[in-house]
Amino acid sequence: KKIMGYTNYWHQYNDFTDKEWESIKDEYDNYIKPLADKDIKDNSDENNIIFDGGCETFVLSKNCRMNDKKRYDEEDLSFNFCKTRMAKYDIYVWYLLTFINRLRPEISISRDR
């Protein structure tokens, strides 16, 4: 059965501190990446965790988008999402989001059920 729209969501209102970002990057680099191995294509850099597993690319940035220019008046610059269609890499997206939520509870996370 193919799932068309399964998506993970999060709201990031502030930049991560250097210490928080180091913890997040360590979790990703030392746990998720080795576990995911060939299930993802990693394109991360110093300030972004970027990986793709066959649907949309997951992008988590150290810096939030709250100071960006809105493209339309109602745009919520804190809002982020990654549609995975419940592909194999969905568990890595959700794991990283739950790790972040424990580190910074004000970063709300949710997913389609």
PDB file of C-alpha atoms in Angstrom:
ATOM      1  CA  LYS A   1       0.000   0.000   0.000  1.00  0.00           C
ATOM      2  CA  LYS A   2       1.472   3.324  -1.069  1.00  0.00           C
ATOM      3  CA  ILE A   3       1.034   6.270   1.313  1.00  0.00           C
ATOM      4  CA  MET A   4       0.960   9.561  -0.546  1.00  0.00           C
ATOM      5  CA  GLY A   5       1.129  12.358   2.005  1.00  0.00           C
ATOM      6  CA  TYR A   6       2.712  11.297   5.273  1.00  0.00           C
ATOM      7  CA  THR A   7       4.539  14.323   6.706  1.00  0.00           C
ATOM      8  CA  ASN A   8       6.575  15.351   9.795  1.00  0.00           C
ATOM      9  CA  TYR A   9       6.227  18.931  11.101  1.00  0.00           C
ATOM     10  CA  TRP A  10       8.139  21.179  13.487  1.00  0.00           C
ATOM     11  CA  HIS A  11       8.219  24.818  14.603  1.00  0.00           C
ATOM     12  CA  GLN A  12      11.601  26.456  15.229  1.00  0.00           C
ATOM     13  CA  TYR A  13      11.344  29.944  16.751  1.00  0.00           C
ATOM     14  CA  ASN A  14      14.982  30.522  17.738  1.00  0.00           C
ATOM     15  CA  ASP A  15      18.477  29.628  16.615  1.00  0.00           C
ATOM     16  CA  PHE A  16      20.121  26.692  18.332  1.00  0.00           C
ATOM     17  CA  THR A  17      22.957  27.617  20.644  1.00  0.00           C
ATOM     18  CA  ASP A  18      26.420  26.330  19.735  1.00  0.00           C
ATOM     19  CA  LYS A  19      26.165  23.745  22.511  1.00  0.00           C
ATOM     20  CA  GLU A  20      22.703  22.558  21.409  1.00  0.00           C
ATOM     21  CA  TRP A  21      23.786  22.370  17.780  1.00  0.00           C
ATOM     22  CA  GLU A  22      26.869  20.356  18.746  1.00  0.00           C
ATOM     23  CA  SER A  23      24.622  17.856  20.570  1.00  0.00           C
ATOM     24  CA  ILE A  24      22.242  17.604  17.622  1.00  0.00           C
ATOM     25  CA  LYS A  25      25.067  17.193  15.096  1.00  0.00           C
ATOM     26  CA  ASP A  26      26.748  14.575  17.312  1.00  0.00           C
ATOM     27  CA  GLU A  27      23.501  12.587  17.532  1.00  0.00           C
ATOM     28  CA  TYR A  28      23.052  12.780  13.779  1.00  0.00           C
ATOM     29  CA  ASP A  29      26.686  12.083  12.817  1.00  0.00           C
ATOM     30  CA  ASN A  30      27.369   9.344  15.368  1.00  0.00           C
ATOM     31  CA  TYR A  31      24.014   7.576  15.618  1.00  0.00           C
ATOM     32  CA  ILE A  32      21.589   8.328  12.791  1.00  0.00           C
ATOM     33  CA  LYS A  33      24.000   8.454   9.829  1.00  0.00           C
ATOM     34  CA  PRO A  34      25.729   5.141  10.642  1.00  0.00           C
ATOM     35  CA  LEU A  35      22.359   3.471  11.301  1.00  0.00           C
ATOM     36  CA  ALA A  36      20.734   4.892   8.160  1.00  0.00           C
ATOM     37  CA  ASP A  37      23.798   4.023   6.054  1.00  0.00           C
ATOM     38  CA  LYS A  38      22.596   3.505   2.476  1.00  0.00           C
ATOM     39  CA  ASP A  39      18.972   4.477   3.233  1.00  0.00           C
ATOM     40  CA  ILE A  40      19.797   8.193   2.999  1.00  0.00           C
ATOM     41  CA  LYS A  41      21.860  10.565   0.910  1.00  0.00           C
ATOM     42  CA  ASP A  42      23.543  13.064   3.225  1.00  0.00           C
ATOM     43  CA  ASN A  43      24.242  16.636   2.097  1.00  0.00           C
ATOM     44  CA  SER A  44      24.811  18.213   5.503  1.00  0.00           C
ATOM     45  CA  ASP A  45      27.168  21.082   6.164  1.00  0.00           C
ATOM     46  CA  GLU A  46      28.356  23.000   9.205  1.00  0.00           C
ATOM     47  CA  ASN A  47      25.022  24.761   9.861  1.00  0.00           C
ATOM     48  CA  ASN A  48      22.513  22.354   8.326  1.00  0.00           C
ATOM     49  CA  ILE A  49      21.535  18.720   8.626  1.00  0.00           C
ATOM     50  CA  ILE A  50      20.296  17.718   5.193  1.00  0.00           C
ATOM     51  CA  PHE A  51      19.391  14.216   4.098  1.00  0.00           C
ATOM     52  CA  ASP A  52      17.092  12.559   1.626  1.00  0.00           C
ATOM     53  CA  GLY A  53      15.598   9.115   1.664  1.00  0.00           C
ATOM     54  CA  GLY A  54      13.503   9.091  -1.465  1.00  0.00           C
ATOM     55  CA  CYS A  55      10.736  11.637  -0.997  1.00  0.00           C
ATOM     56  CA  GLU A  56      11.342  15.186   0.263  1.00  0.00           C
ATOM     57  CA  THR A  57      14.698  16.277   1.607  1.00  0.00           C
ATOM     58  CA  PHE A  58      14.860  16.801   5.378  1.00  0.00           C
ATOM     59  CA  VAL A  59      16.519  20.121   6.248  1.00  0.00           C
ATOM     60  CA  LEU A  60      17.241  21.249   9.804  1.00  0.00           C
ATOM     61  CA  SER A  61      19.149  24.493  10.203  1.00  0.00           C
ATOM     62  CA  LYS A  62      21.070  25.801  13.179  1.00  0.00           C
ATOM     63  CA  ASN A  63      19.537  29.194  12.464  1.00  0.00           C
ATOM     64  CA  CYS A  64      15.790  29.701  12.385  1.00  0.00           C
ATOM     65  CA  ARG A  65      14.010  31.547   9.601  1.00  0.00           C
ATOM     66  CA  MET A  66      12.183  34.017  11.881  1.00  0.00           C
ATOM     67  CA  ASN A  67      14.130  37.014  10.538  1.00  0.00           C
ATOM     68  CA  ASP A  68      13.636  36.061   6.891  1.00  0.00           C
ATOM     69  CA  LYS A  69      11.404  38.156   4.686  1.00  0.00           C
ATOM     70  CA  LYS A  70       7.891  36.701   4.451  1.00  0.00           C
ATOM     71  CA  ARG A  71       6.812  35.658   0.966  1.00  0.00           C
ATOM     72  CA  TYR A  72       3.161  36.343   1.903  1.00  0.00           C
ATOM     73  CA  ASP A  73       1.543  38.083   4.896  1.00  0.00           C
ATOM     74  CA  GLU A  74       0.278  34.949   6.664  1.00  0.00           C
ATOM     75  CA  GLU A  75       3.500  32.950   6.278  1.00  0.00           C
ATOM     76  CA  ASP A  76       4.606  31.290   9.532  1.00  0.00           C
ATOM     77  CA  LEU A  77       8.405  31.463   9.372  1.00  0.00           C
ATOM     78  CA  SER A  78       8.737  29.044  12.305  1.00  0.00           C
ATOM     79  CA  PHE A  79       6.972  26.263  10.370  1.00  0.00           C
ATOM     80  CA  ASN A  80       8.998  23.436   8.801  1.00  0.00           C
ATOM     81  CA  PHE A  81       8.005  20.087   7.341  1.00  0.00           C
ATOM     82  CA  CYS A  82       9.334  17.029   5.555  1.00  0.00           C
ATOM     83  CA  LYS A  83       7.016  14.721   3.618  1.00  0.00           C
ATOM     84  CA  THR A  84       8.388  11.177   3.759  1.00  0.00           C
ATOM     85  CA  ARG A  85       5.400   9.074   2.592  1.00  0.00           C
ATOM     86  CA  MET A  86       6.499   6.788   5.460  1.00  0.00           C
ATOM     87  CA  ALA A  87       9.513   5.717   3.405  1.00  0.00           C
ATOM     88  CA  LYS A  88      12.290   3.908   5.246  1.00  0.00           C
ATOM     89  CA  TYR A  89      14.018   7.182   6.235  1.00  0.00           C
ATOM     90  CA  ASP A  90      10.909   8.468   8.051  1.00  0.00           C
ATOM     91  CA  ILE A  91      12.121   6.856  11.296  1.00  0.00           C
ATOM     92  CA  TYR A  92      15.386   8.843  11.100  1.00  0.00           C
ATOM     93  CA  VAL A  93      13.500  12.107  10.560  1.00  0.00           C
ATOM     94  CA  TRP A  94      11.166  11.392  13.479  1.00  0.00           C
ATOM     95  CA  TYR A  95      13.971  10.209  15.763  1.00  0.00           C
ATOM     96  CA  LEU A  96      15.959  13.411  15.165  1.00  0.00           C
ATOM     97  CA  LEU A  97      12.869  15.563  15.756  1.00  0.00           C
ATOM     98  CA  THR A  98      12.100  13.799  19.062  1.00  0.00           C
ATOM     99  CA  PHE A  99      15.749  14.224  20.121  1.00  0.00           C
ATOM    100  CA  ILE A 100      15.488  17.952  19.377  1.00  0.00           C
ATOM    101  CA  ASN A 101      12.148  18.246  21.173  1.00  0.00           C
ATOM    102  CA  ARG A 102      13.679  16.724  24.336  1.00  0.00           C
ATOM    103  CA  LEU A 103      16.567  19.181  24.070  1.00  0.00           C
ATOM    104  CA  ARG A 104      14.299  22.168  23.332  1.00  0.00           C
ATOM    105  CA  PRO A 105      10.663  21.442  24.310  1.00  0.00           C
ATOM    106  CA  GLU A 106       9.490  24.720  22.756  1.00  0.00           C
ATOM    107  CA  ILE A 107      10.216  23.183  19.344  1.00  0.00           C
ATOM    108  CA  SER A 108       6.869  21.522  18.805  1.00  0.00           C
ATOM    109  CA  ILE A 109       6.842  18.409  16.659  1.00  0.00           C
ATOM    110  CA  SER A 110       4.023  16.424  15.079  1.00  0.00           C
ATOM    111  CA  ARG A 111       3.360  13.995  12.262  1.00  0.00           C
ATOM    112  CA  ASP A 112       0.447  12.685  10.274  1.00  0.00           C
ATOM    113  CA  ARG A 113      -1.254   9.681  11.801  1.00  0.00           C
TER     114      ARG A 113
END
